[in-house]
Tab-separated table of C-alpha atoms in Angstrom:
chain	number	residue	atom	x	y	z
S	1	GLN	CA	-55.536	-24.781	-3.863
S	2	ALA	CA	-54.469	-27.819	-4.751
S	3	ALA	CA	-51.005	-29.734	-3.929
S	4	TRP	CA	-49.232	-33.073	-2.970
S	5	CYS	CA	-47.784	-33.884	-0.061
S	6	GLU	CA	-45.473	-36.402	-0.196
S	7	PHE	CA	-44.727	-38.589	2.918
S	8	PRO	CA	-41.969	-41.836	3.370
S	9	SER	CA	-45.184	-44.395	3.491
S	10	ARG	CA	-48.223	-42.379	1.100
S	11	VAL	CA	-49.064	-39.327	-0.966
S	12	LEU	CA	-52.047	-37.138	-0.596
S	13	LEU	CA	-53.721	-34.872	-2.404
S	14	VAL	CA	-54.687	-31.582	-0.017
S	15	LEU	CA	-57.260	-28.999	-1.511
S	16	THR	CA	-57.966	-25.656	0.510
S	17	SER	CA	-60.842	-23.384	-0.178
S	18	GLN	CA	-62.744	-21.079	1.768
S	19	ARG	CA	-64.735	-23.554	3.521
S	20	GLY	CA	-61.024	-25.482	5.012
S	21	VAL	CA	-59.017	-28.245	4.062
S	22	GLN	CA	-59.814	-31.339	2.472
S	23	MET	CA	-56.947	-34.034	2.357
S	24	TYR	CA	-57.593	-37.091	-0.001
S	25	GLU	CA	-56.108	-39.991	-0.698
S	26	SER	CA	-53.607	-40.379	-4.031
S	27	ASP	CA	-55.889	-41.889	-6.119
S	28	GLY	CA	-59.014	-39.342	-5.073
S	29	SER	CA	-60.764	-42.585	-3.832
S	30	THR	CA	-60.883	-41.526	0.052
S	31	MET	CA	-61.465	-38.019	1.828
S	32	VAL	CA	-58.713	-38.904	4.518
S	33	PHE	CA	-60.234	-36.111	6.384
S	34	TRP	CA	-61.665	-32.333	6.625
S	35	HIS	CA	-61.145	-29.298	8.723
S	36	ALA	CA	-63.642	-26.504	8.429
S	37	LEU	CA	-62.427	-23.098	9.371
S	38	ASP	CA	-64.060	-21.169	11.800
S	39	VAL	CA	-66.383	-18.192	10.439
S	40	PRO	CA	-66.807	-15.927	12.708
S	41	GLU	CA	-69.994	-15.116	13.656
S	42	HIS	CA	-70.764	-11.645	12.264
S	43	PRO	CA	-67.718	-11.366	9.544
S	44	ALA	CA	-66.186	-7.721	9.180
S	45	ALA	CA	-66.600	-8.272	5.041
S	46	HIS	CA	-63.343	-9.878	5.399
S	47	SER	CA	-63.006	-13.501	3.560
S	48	VAL	CA	-62.618	-16.359	5.055
S	49	PHE	CA	-60.218	-18.996	3.215
S	50	ALA	CA	-57.407	-21.052	3.612
S	51	ARG	CA	-54.237	-20.901	1.062
S	52	GLY	CA	-50.722	-22.208	1.021
S	53	ILE	CA	-50.021	-26.343	1.544
S	54	ALA	CA	-46.791	-27.839	2.165
S	55	ALA	CA	-45.699	-30.798	3.698
S	56	ALA	CA	-42.680	-30.372	5.912
S	57	GLY	CA	-40.746	-32.679	8.258
S	58	GLY	CA	-41.632	-35.838	7.167
S	59	ARG	CA	-44.409	-36.187	8.879
S	60	PHE	CA	-46.337	-32.613	8.545
S	61	ILE	CA	-49.042	-30.976	6.650
S	62	CYS	CA	-48.974	-27.099	7.310
S	63	VAL	CA	-51.828	-25.090	5.740
S	64	GLY	CA	-52.325	-21.274	5.621
S	65	THR	CA	-54.848	-19.379	6.704
S	66	SER	CA	-56.552	-15.922	6.106
S	67	SER	CA	-56.164	-15.185	9.674
S	68	GLY	CA	-52.427	-15.632	9.657
S	69	ALA	CA	-52.579	-18.196	11.367
S	70	VAL	CA	-50.872	-21.802	10.115
S	71	LEU	CA	-52.430	-24.955	11.171
S	72	VAL	CA	-49.884	-27.573	11.651
S	73	PHE	CA	-51.448	-31.373	11.002
S	74	ASP	CA	-49.797	-34.700	11.787
S	75	ILE	CA	-50.099	-37.284	9.773
S	76	PRO	CA	-50.139	-40.835	10.224
S	77	PRO	CA	-48.161	-43.533	8.071
S	78	LYS	CA	-52.001	-44.830	7.556
S	79	GLY	CA	-55.535	-44.182	7.777
S	80	SER	CA	-57.418	-41.139	8.556
S	81	ASN	CA	-56.130	-40.382	12.141
S	82	VAL	CA	-55.136	-36.939	11.182
S	83	THR	CA	-54.675	-34.503	14.077
S	84	LEU	CA	-54.168	-30.798	14.220
S	85	SER	CA	-51.088	-30.619	15.927
S	86	GLU	CA	-50.128	-27.140	16.207
S	87	ILE	CA	-51.598	-23.571	15.699
S	88	LEU	CA	-48.462	-21.198	14.687
S	89	GLU	CA	-49.398	-17.716	14.961
S	90	GLN	CA	-46.761	-15.262	13.999
S	91	HIS	CA	-48.398	-13.565	10.521
S	92	ARG	CA	-50.758	-11.123	10.928
S	93	ASP	CA	-51.533	-11.154	7.482
S	94	PRO	CA	-53.470	-13.897	5.227
S	95	ILE	CA	-50.965	-16.743	4.545
S	96	THR	CA	-49.992	-16.868	0.629
S	97	ASP	CA	-47.957	-19.518	0.768
S	98	ILE	CA	-45.802	-22.210	2.073
S	99	ALA	CA	-43.016	-24.168	1.163
S	100	ALA	CA	-40.694	-26.758	2.947
S	101	GLU	CA	-36.349	-27.073	2.541
S	102	GLN	CA	-36.500	-29.121	-0.866
S	103	GLY	CA	-32.710	-29.858	-0.930
S	104	GLN	CA	-30.142	-29.706	1.855
S	105	ALA	CA	-30.661	-27.049	4.791
S	106	PRO	CA	-27.375	-25.532	6.183
S	107	ASP	CA	-27.205	-25.897	10.177
S	108	GLY	CA	-29.382	-23.581	11.558
S	109	ALA	CA	-31.603	-22.256	8.310
S	110	GLY	CA	-34.594	-24.141	9.091
S	111	ASP	CA	-36.781	-26.263	6.948
S	112	LEU	CA	-40.065	-24.062	6.525
S	113	VAL	CA	-40.714	-20.813	5.313
S	114	THR	CA	-44.154	-19.506	5.523
S	115	ALA	CA	-45.236	-15.780	3.438
S	116	ASP	CA	-47.884	-13.622	3.671
S	117	ASP	CA	-49.925	-10.374	2.496
S	118	SER	CA	-47.950	-7.620	3.417
S	119	GLY	CA	-44.483	-9.972	2.455
S	120	THR	CA	-43.031	-10.776	5.840
S	121	LEU	CA	-41.547	-14.016	5.814
S	122	CYS	CA	-41.203	-16.657	8.792
S	123	LEU	CA	-38.836	-19.252	8.777
S	124	TRP	CA	-39.151	-22.638	11.124
S	125	SER	CA	-37.711	-25.475	12.170
S	126	THR	CA	-40.298	-28.501	12.041
S	127	GLY	CA	-40.877	-30.642	14.649
S	128	GLU	CA	-43.077	-32.149	17.491
S	129	GLU	CA	-42.972	-28.267	18.231
S	130	PHE	CA	-42.222	-25.941	15.800
S	131	THR	CA	-39.975	-23.310	16.463
S	132	LEU	CA	-39.521	-19.693	14.896
S	133	LEU	CA	-35.768	-19.098	13.813
S	134	GLY	CA	-36.349	-16.006	12.106
S	135	LYS	CA	-38.469	-13.179	10.698
S	136	ILE	CA	-38.126	-11.419	7.167
S	137	PRO	CA	-40.098	-8.453	7.461
S	138	GLY	CA	-42.148	-7.518	4.182
S	139	SER	CA	-42.034	-3.976	2.831
S	140	GLY	CA	-45.436	-3.513	1.948
S	141	CYS	CA	-45.653	-5.669	-1.355
S	142	THR	CA	-47.412	-9.093	-1.113
S	143	CYS	CA	-45.604	-12.275	-1.164
S	144	SER	CA	-47.468	-14.508	-3.686
S	145	SER	CA	-45.395	-17.289	-4.172
S	146	VAL	CA	-42.132	-18.895	-1.894
S	147	THR	CA	-39.363	-22.317	-2.242
S	148	LEU	CA	-36.779	-23.264	-0.133
S	149	TRP	CA	-33.645	-24.758	-1.125
S	150	ASN	CA	-30.490	-25.428	0.205
S	151	GLY	CA	-31.068	-22.542	2.709
S	152	ILE	CA	-32.321	-20.370	0.004
S	153	VAL	CA	-35.726	-18.763	0.050
S	154	ALA	CA	-36.850	-17.785	-3.070
S	155	ALA	CA	-40.038	-15.473	-3.429
S	156	GLY	CA	-41.920	-14.439	-5.844
S	157	TYR	CA	-43.593	-10.800	-5.019
S	158	GLY	CA	-46.813	-9.107	-6.486
S	159	ASN	CA	-45.103	-6.554	-8.212
S	160	GLY	CA	-42.773	-8.640	-10.260
S	161	GLN	CA	-39.800	-8.993	-8.311
S	162	ILE	CA	-38.027	-12.199	-7.120
S	163	ARG	CA	-36.082	-11.632	-4.306
S	164	LEU	CA	-33.903	-14.450	-2.956
S	165	TRP	CA	-32.853	-14.289	1.011
S	166	GLU	CA	-30.515	-16.320	2.712
S	167	ALA	CA	-32.684	-18.377	5.325
S	168	GLY	CA	-29.759	-18.713	7.625
S	169	SER	CA	-29.637	-14.783	8.598
S	170	GLY	CA	-32.622	-13.480	6.749
S	171	ARG	CA	-30.572	-11.304	4.725
S	172	ILE	CA	-31.219	-10.489	1.166
S	173	ARG	CA	-29.087	-12.189	-1.435
S	174	ALA	CA	-30.289	-11.311	-4.512
S	175	GLN	CA	-33.039	-9.093	-6.514
S	176	VAL	CA	-34.510	-9.708	-9.938
S	177	SER	CA	-36.941	-7.596	-11.941
S	178	ALA	CA	-38.376	-10.831	-13.447
S	179	HIS	CA	-42.077	-9.898	-14.415
S	180	ALA	CA	-44.214	-6.949	-15.317
S	181	ARG	CA	-47.319	-7.670	-13.252
S	182	TRP	CA	-47.964	-9.905	-10.342
S	183	ILE	CA	-45.835	-12.953	-9.771
S	184	TYR	CA	-48.852	-16.333	-9.363
S	185	ALA	CA	-46.397	-19.331	-9.290
S	186	LEU	CA	-42.459	-20.249	-8.392
S	187	ASP	CA	-41.316	-23.921	-8.392
S	188	LEU	CA	-37.903	-25.548	-7.505
S	189	ALA	CA	-36.294	-27.911	-9.453
S	190	PRO	CA	-34.669	-29.703	-6.008
S	191	LEU	CA	-31.901	-32.050	-8.440
S	192	THR	CA	-30.783	-29.004	-10.341
S	193	GLY	CA	-31.700	-25.887	-8.326
S	194	LYS	CA	-33.676	-24.461	-11.493
S	195	LEU	CA	-36.055	-22.074	-10.568
S	196	LEU	CA	-39.734	-21.541	-12.371
S	197	SER	CA	-41.486	-18.523	-12.466
S	198	GLY	CA	-45.021	-17.582	-13.504
S	199	ALA	CA	-46.902	-14.558	-14.002
S	200	GLU	CA	-49.885	-12.529	-14.733
S	201	ASP	CA	-47.322	-11.164	-17.724
S	202	SER	CA	-47.626	-13.849	-19.594
S	203	PHE	CA	-44.436	-14.734	-19.440
S	204	VAL	CA	-42.885	-17.860	-17.550
S	205	HIS	CA	-38.978	-17.285	-16.787
S	206	VAL	CA	-36.493	-19.953	-16.054
S	207	TRP	CA	-34.042	-19.640	-13.443
S	208	GLN	CA	-30.263	-20.866	-12.509
S	209	LEU	CA	-29.919	-21.186	-8.311
S	210	SER	CA	-26.610	-21.793	-7.253
S	211	ARG	CA	-24.729	-21.369	-4.228
S	212	ASN	CA	-21.502	-21.934	-3.579
S	213	PRO	CA	-20.722	-24.035	0.020
S	214	ASP	CA	-17.117	-22.496	0.238
S	215	THR	CA	-17.883	-18.777	-0.480
S	216	ASP	CA	-21.511	-18.660	0.539
S	217	ASP	CA	-21.951	-17.029	-2.520
S	218	ILE	CA	-25.296	-17.177	-3.653
S	219	GLU	CA	-26.395	-16.420	-7.364
S	220	ILE	CA	-29.368	-16.738	-10.156
S	221	GLN	CA	-29.062	-16.115	-13.520
S	222	HIS	CA	-31.760	-15.880	-16.236
S	223	CYS	CA	-31.764	-19.003	-18.721
S	224	HIS	CA	-35.266	-18.900	-20.692
S	225	ALA	CA	-38.109	-17.112	-21.419
S	226	GLU	CA	-41.347	-18.209	-22.695
S	227	CYS	CA	-44.821	-16.109	-23.521
S	228	VAL	CA	-48.131	-17.519	-23.522
S	229	THR	CA	-49.438	-14.590	-25.787
S	230	ASP	CA	-52.495	-13.424	-24.167
S	231	ALA	CA	-52.634	-15.415	-21.276
S	232	GLN	CA	-51.630	-14.699	-17.550
S	233	VAL	CA	-50.237	-17.141	-16.138
S	234	CYS	CA	-51.452	-18.769	-12.585
S	235	GLY	CA	-49.691	-22.136	-12.440
S	236	ALA	CA	-46.161	-23.068	-13.342
S	237	ARG	CA	-44.649	-26.421	-12.240
S	238	PHE	CA	-41.849	-28.195	-13.345
S	239	CYS	CA	-42.695	-31.956	-14.510
S	240	ASP	CA	-39.694	-33.528	-12.870
S	241	PRO	CA	-37.024	-33.040	-10.151
S	242	ALA	CA	-33.788	-31.934	-12.545
S	243	GLY	CA	-36.277	-29.581	-14.183
S	244	ASP	CA	-36.007	-30.536	-17.812
S	245	THR	CA	-39.868	-30.171	-18.298
S	246	PHE	CA	-42.453	-27.759	-17.328
S	247	ALA	CA	-45.856	-27.093	-17.677
S	248	VAL	CA	-47.909	-23.993	-17.284
S	249	THR	CA	-51.550	-22.877	-17.197
S	250	GLY	CA	-53.494	-19.648	-16.905
S	251	TYR	CA	-56.331	-17.654	-16.594
S	252	ASP	CA	-59.681	-18.963	-18.217
S	253	LEU	CA	-57.269	-21.579	-20.494
S	254	SER	CA	-58.445	-25.181	-20.386
S	255	GLU	CA	-55.023	-26.471	-21.300
S	256	VAL	CA	-52.218	-27.080	-19.602
S	257	LEU	CA	-49.215	-26.140	-22.124
S	258	CYS	CA	-45.991	-28.219	-21.473
S	259	TYR	CA	-42.822	-26.881	-22.320
J	1	LEU	CA	-65.582	4.616	-1.260
J	2	PHE	CA	-62.232	5.715	0.034
J	3	GLN	CA	-63.499	4.281	3.295
J	4	THR	CA	-63.673	0.738	2.307
J	5	TYR	CA	-61.007	0.151	-0.573
J	6	ASN	CA	-58.564	3.008	1.163
J	7	CYS	CA	-56.517	0.467	3.495
J	8	LEU	CA	-56.730	-2.836	1.769
J	9	SER	CA	-53.718	-4.673	0.982
J	10	ASP	CA	-52.254	-5.657	-2.045
J	11	GLY	CA	-53.304	-9.197	-1.217
J	12	GLU	CA	-56.594	-7.910	-0.298
J	13	PHE	CA	-57.173	-6.230	-3.832
J	14	GLN	CA	-55.619	-8.865	-6.069
J	15	LEU	CA	-58.186	-11.247	-4.105
J	16	ILE	CA	-61.178	-8.743	-5.254
J	17	ARG	CA	-59.442	-8.815	-9.128
J	18	GLN	CA	-59.426	-13.204	-8.483
J	19	THR	CA	-62.701	-12.932	-6.948
J	20	LEU	CA	-64.151	-10.725	-10.180
J	21	LEU	CA	-62.048	-12.975	-12.406
J	22	ILE	CA	-63.712	-16.290	-11.360
J	23	PHE	CA	-66.873	-14.509	-12.027
J	24	PHE	CA	-65.768	-14.071	-15.748
J	25	GLN	CA	-64.349	-17.434	-16.313
J	26	ASP	CA	-65.288	-19.256	-19.288
J	27	MET	CA	-67.371	-16.260	-20.684
J	28	HIS	CA	-66.383	-15.559	-24.009
J	29	ILE	CA	-68.816	-13.113	-25.056
J	30	ARG	CA	-67.355	-10.954	-27.950
J	31	VAL	CA	-68.415	-7.277	-27.097
J	32	SER	CA	-68.346	-5.108	-30.854
J	33	ILE	CA	-66.678	-2.211	-28.892
J	34	PHE	CA	-63.487	-4.606	-27.801
J	35	LEU	CA	-63.382	-6.036	-30.700
J	36	LYS	CA	-63.117	-2.421	-32.612
J	37	ASP	CA	-60.549	-1.444	-30.337
J	38	LYS	CA	-58.641	-4.531	-30.790
J	39	VAL	CA	-58.718	-5.184	-27.234
J	40	GLN	CA	-60.462	-8.337	-27.366
J	41	ASN	CA	-60.046	-11.330	-30.487
J	42	SER	CA	-62.356	-12.629	-32.494
J	43	ASN	CA	-61.830	-15.998	-30.309
J	44	GLY	CA	-63.415	-14.108	-27.443
J	45	ARG	CA	-59.924	-13.682	-25.673
J	46	PHE	CA	-58.588	-10.717	-24.388
J	47	VAL	CA	-55.735	-8.914	-25.907
J	48	LEU	CA	-52.659	-8.826	-23.293
J	49	PRO	CA	-50.272	-6.057	-24.791
J	50	ILE	CA	-46.472	-6.856	-23.320
J	51	SER	CA	-45.238	-3.455	-23.894
J	52	GLY	CA	-46.375	0.170	-22.531
J	53	PRO	CA	-46.201	0.981	-19.330
J	54	VAL	CA	-45.711	-1.004	-16.245
J	55	PRO	CA	-47.597	-0.391	-13.031
J	56	TRP	CA	-46.385	2.255	-10.925
J	57	GLY	CA	-44.135	0.419	-8.148
J	58	THR	CA	-43.336	-2.917	-10.536
J	59	GLU	CA	-39.943	-2.301	-12.134
J	60	VAL	CA	-39.049	-2.998	-15.719
J	61	PRO	CA	-38.286	-6.642	-15.937
J	62	GLY	CA	-34.346	-7.029	-16.874
J	63	LEU	CA	-31.832	-6.454	-13.792
J	64	ILE	CA	-30.440	-8.832	-11.891
J	65	ARG	CA	-28.770	-7.727	-8.454
J	66	ILE	CA	-26.507	-9.976	-6.655
J	67	PHE	CA	-25.771	-9.425	-2.693
J	68	ASN	CA	-23.165	-10.606	-0.994
J	69	HIS	CA	-23.723	-11.660	3.348
J	70	LYS	CA	-22.919	-8.310	4.196
J	71	GLY	CA	-25.779	-6.701	1.882
J	72	VAL	CA	-23.182	-4.898	-0.146
J	73	GLU	CA	-24.113	-5.861	-3.904
J	74	VAL	CA	-21.684	-6.821	-5.358
J	75	LYS	CA	-23.020	-7.545	-9.365
J	76	ARG	CA	-24.954	-7.061	-11.750
J	77	ALA	CA	-26.290	-8.871	-14.689
J	78	GLU	CA	-29.157	-7.843	-17.760
J	79	PHE	CA	-31.431	-10.580	-19.456
J	80	THR	CA	-34.013	-9.404	-22.391
J	81	THR	CA	-37.137	-10.979	-23.125
J	82	ALA	CA	-39.672	-10.547	-26.032
J	83	GLY	CA	-41.932	-7.584	-24.197
J	84	ASN	CA	-40.908	-3.899	-24.132
J	85	TYR	CA	-41.963	-2.628	-20.853
J	86	VAL	CA	-41.259	1.569	-20.029
J	87	THR	CA	-41.835	2.597	-16.807
J	88	PRO	CA	-44.863	4.917	-16.057
J	89	GLN	CA	-44.378	8.564	-15.995
J	90	ARG	CA	-46.267	9.304	-12.628
J	91	GLU	CA	-48.449	7.890	-10.197
J	92	GLY	CA	-51.833	8.486	-10.984
J	93	SER	CA	-53.856	10.573	-8.627
J	94	PHE	CA	-56.001	9.183	-5.547
J	95	GLU	CA	-57.488	12.578	-4.534
J	96	LEU	CA	-61.692	13.260	-5.444
J	97	TYR	CA	-60.229	15.278	-8.601
J	98	GLY	CA	-57.144	14.378	-10.469
J	99	ASP	CA	-54.959	12.877	-13.305
J	100	ARG	CA	-55.301	9.770	-13.280
J	101	VAL	CA	-52.596	8.559	-16.066
J	102	LEU	CA	-54.388	5.354	-16.422
J	103	LYS	CA	-57.234	4.910	-19.300
J	104	LEU	CA	-59.075	2.225	-16.384
J	105	GLY	CA	-62.393	3.544	-15.578
J	106	THR	CA	-63.001	6.111	-18.568
J	107	ASN	CA	-65.409	6.067	-20.900
J	108	MET	CA	-64.875	3.884	-24.203
J	109	TYR	CA	-67.579	5.452	-25.983
J	110	SER	CA	-66.475	9.101	-25.385
J	111	VAL	CA	-63.788	9.208	-28.233
J	112	THR	CA	-64.831	10.185	-31.656
J	113	ARG	CA	-63.761	6.997	-33.927
J	114	PRO	CA	-62.919	6.706	-37.360
J	115	VAL	CA	-64.725	3.637	-39.480
J	116	GLU	CA	-62.433	1.493	-40.757
J	117	THR	CA	-63.253	1.759	-44.585
J	118	HIS	CA	-61.189	2.625	-47.807
J	119	MET	CA	-62.363	5.860	-49.457
J	120	SER	CA	-60.594	5.571	-52.707
J	121	GLY	CA	-58.879	8.952	-54.132
J	122	SER	CA	-59.228	10.857	-50.969
J	123	SER	CA	-56.718	11.589	-48.401
J	124	LYS	CA	-56.323	9.423	-45.536
J	125	ASN	CA	-55.155	12.527	-43.410
J	126	LEU	CA	-58.681	12.343	-41.522
J	127	ALA	CA	-57.267	11.662	-38.059
J	128	SER	CA	-59.923	11.345	-35.639
J	129	GLN	CA	-60.901	14.118	-32.735
J	130	ALA	CA	-59.661	11.881	-29.486
J	131	LYS	CA	-61.713	14.148	-27.655
J	132	GLU	CA	-61.531	12.255	-24.079
J	133	ASN	CA	-64.404	13.883	-22.537
J	134	VAL	CA	-64.714	13.053	-18.843
J	135	VAL	CA	-68.352	15.043	-19.105
J	136	PRO	CA	-70.849	13.242	-20.750
J	137	SER	CA	-71.078	14.257	-24.550
J	138	PRO	CA	-72.392	17.757	-25.146
J	139	LEU	CA	-73.467	16.179	-28.550
J	140	ALA	CA	-75.334	13.733	-26.481
J	141	LYS	CA	-77.011	16.740	-24.778
J	142	GLU	CA	-78.165	18.869	-27.070
J	143	GLU	CA	-79.499	15.471	-28.689
J	144	LEU	CA	-82.091	14.697	-26.018
J	145	ASN	CA	-82.939	18.375	-25.762
J	146	PHE	CA	-84.125	19.060	-29.278
J	147	LEU	CA	-85.643	15.835	-29.133
J	148	ALA	CA	-87.733	17.695	-25.775
J	149	ARG	CA	-87.969	21.080	-28.240
J	150	LEU	CA	-89.852	18.665	-30.893
J	151	LEU	CA	-92.212	17.051	-28.946
J	152	GLY	CA	-93.223	20.479	-27.388
J	153	GLY	CA	-92.445	20.247	-24.060
J	154	LEU	CA	-89.156	22.139	-23.392
J	155	ASP	CA	-88.669	25.456	-23.737
J	156	ILE	CA	-85.315	26.046	-24.645
J	157	GLN	CA	-83.601	29.694	-24.213
J	158	LYS	CA	-80.918	30.008	-26.900
J	159	PRO	CA	-77.934	32.065	-25.546
J	160	ALA	CA	-78.010	35.101	-27.946
J	161	GLY	CA	-75.605	34.183	-30.623
J	162	GLY	CA	-74.428	30.926	-29.745
J	163	GLU	CA	-74.798	28.421	-32.406
J	164	THR	CA	-75.910	25.528	-30.263
J	165	GLY	CA	-78.383	22.963	-31.399
J	166	PHE	CA	-78.082	20.071	-33.324
J	167	ARG	CA	-76.573	19.768	-36.793
J	168	LEU	CA	-77.721	16.804	-38.686
J	169	ASN	CA	-74.386	15.096	-40.531
J	170	LEU	CA	-74.336	12.628	-42.474
J	171	PHE	CA	-70.780	11.627	-42.626
J	172	THR	CA	-69.219	10.148	-39.519
J	173	THR	CA	-67.274	13.482	-38.782
J	174	ASP	CA	-66.649	16.875	-39.365
J	175	GLU	CA	-63.578	16.937	-40.924
J	176	GLU	CA	-64.983	14.575	-43.637
J	177	GLU	CA	-68.014	17.232	-43.602
J	178	GLU	CA	-65.974	19.606	-44.653
J	179	HIS	CA	-63.880	18.022	-46.809
J	180	ALA	CA	-66.491	16.089	-48.858
J	181	ALA	CA	-67.999	20.426	-49.000
J	182	GLN	CA	-65.022	21.809	-50.362
J	183	THR	CA	-64.293	18.658	-52.769
J	184	ARG	CA	-68.341	18.835	-53.988
J	185	PRO	CA	-68.324	19.579	-57.879
J	186	GLU	CA	-69.407	23.155	-58.777
J	187	GLU	CA	-72.417	21.953	-60.638
J	188	LEU	CA	-74.025	19.972	-58.244
J	189	SER	CA	-75.139	23.047	-55.865
J	190	TYR	CA	-77.878	22.124	-53.390
J	191	LYS	CA	-80.552	23.848	-51.790
J	192	VAL	CA	-80.920	24.831	-48.111
J	193	ILE	CA	-84.348	23.174	-47.177
J	194	ASN	CA	-85.519	24.910	-44.099
J	195	ILE	CA	-87.346	22.522	-42.223
J	196	GLU	CA	-89.070	24.281	-39.614
J	197	ALA	CA	-88.886	21.776	-37.039
J	198	THR	CA	-89.583	24.416	-33.728
J	199	GLN	CA	-93.335	24.524	-32.107
J	200	GLU	CA	-94.832	27.907	-32.946
J	201	PRO	CA	-98.035	28.339	-30.789
J	202	GLY	CA	-100.462	28.470	-33.889
J	203	ARG	CA	-99.368	24.790	-34.778
J	204	ARG	CA	-99.425	23.450	-30.870
J	205	ALA	CA	-103.079	24.571	-30.874
J	206	GLU	CA	-103.171	22.626	-34.045
J	207	LEU	CA	-102.145	19.623	-32.527
J	208	PHE	CA	-104.269	19.645	-29.667
J	209	ARG	CA	-107.293	20.093	-31.737
J	210	ILE	CA	-105.851	16.894	-33.192
J	211	LEU	CA	-105.279	14.998	-29.886
J	212	GLY	CA	-108.697	16.077	-28.484
J	213	GLU	CA	-110.016	14.310	-31.746
J	214	LEU	CA	-108.247	11.223	-30.684
J	215	GLU	CA	-110.306	10.555	-27.751
J	216	VAL	CA	-110.698	7.043	-26.634
J	217	ALA	CA	-114.278	5.801	-25.838
J	218	GLU	CA	-114.381	5.151	-22.096
J	219	PRO	CA	-113.646	1.219	-21.288
J	220	ARG	CA	-117.261	-0.679	-20.536
J	221	PRO	CA	-117.941	-0.674	-16.547
J	222	GLY	CA	-118.959	-4.604	-17.126
J	223	SER	CA	-116.262	-6.170	-19.311
J	224	ALA	CA	-114.191	-8.526	-17.677
J	225	GLU	CA	-111.040	-9.186	-19.762
J	226	LYS	CA	-108.188	-7.164	-20.438
J	227	GLY	CA	-108.124	-8.560	-23.935
J	228	GLU	CA	-111.498	-6.838	-24.822
J	229	ASP	CA	-111.248	-3.697	-23.218
J	230	LEU	CA	-107.601	-3.251	-25.493
J	231	LEU	CA	-109.758	-3.932	-28.376
J	232	ALA	CA	-112.375	-1.665	-27.526
J	233	LEU	CA	-109.987	1.172	-27.095
J	234	MET	CA	-108.474	-0.083	-30.426
J	235	ASP	CA	-111.947	0.448	-32.167
J	236	GLY	CA	-112.726	3.927	-30.623
J	237	LEU	CA	-109.742	5.122	-32.549
């Protein structure tokens, strides 16, 4: 996996693999930091990898692992003095995705969400010490990707569903039969609340999230669908914070399609 | 099989699938049976249909359900896409023997296929027999048995009165052969020539005698090169 992590004073490119985590300067010139994953002496035929990257709290990079642990790295404003500040051990299944709050979190809603293979979601508040605010138990289906916006967790699942959860209470607020296959990518445009979902069924959908601050109604509407013929969509991202353009790529596709 | 794979989660299966996909990435080798079945495009990419049954446990896309803060469903909305999915009839069996429902894992070669030619004048109602055999094709078995009999090695007991054995068919399917036989003009009647292909003991003795004459001269012990030996063998014949 590869992700940009933006901070007030710098941007880092973070890569995860079966060996561990690497962090590079935004122009790719130098490797700032490298964290190797511990491989157990007698691996029980379970693969070891790091998966799930998010920048949180303006100074941390969180990376998930196949053991279910989330590594929290403290990033200095300059230089390579990155330290492992904390290891969060609330998940018992491999981490699939991590997302930080991209809008304005309501009080008590937390600013980080972590997801795993069993569909369990954990909500955290970031800081010197991360605090677990809530846990949404999974229903057996893998939560493959997750985003957090204005206290709404948008989660994509292996069975093609998108579910919206209220971060503060942990209650489900919407359930969408969005795709016919595994959802690979979810992205959110923070300025408008547009949600992008891409799945193996070769479809990409654009949705509109909304939250009424007075009534606290959370809604999701379908805006648009695109089909990339004969392609399993593996990546989908908005190209700008308003969500006016987005890019899509798929398995074995050497192109990135821009819409 | 059961032990290893039974306890894996969805995510772990997906990881196995992703690993396999990474292995095959960028290989666009075209396979003739895939191309024929329209499962693969001519550019090497596989066809992903956007219709048909969704996997068991997945819902047909189209429904949005909204809940209020008490968890009560308050609204339903629908959206449409270009896809045309349906719910699966039932879940496939996980028992050792059972109806799997899916076609994944079955033998693509066990279905008889009509050749894609256009025959002028003849009816187009020649449906192919879509026998999906789980056991190896009995035809293949008979072919091998016949070959063994020809070589004189195997003694096959023909079941009394049974019509087993290998019948040569110059047409693609049995129906075509029957159809051709029916439409054949009267004047071109043909005689059936019996080719005696089974072994009689007398003939076998004859063959052995011929084989005996094909005795190879013993290779000279002193010769070093393998090539020389081979030449000597050939000269001996």
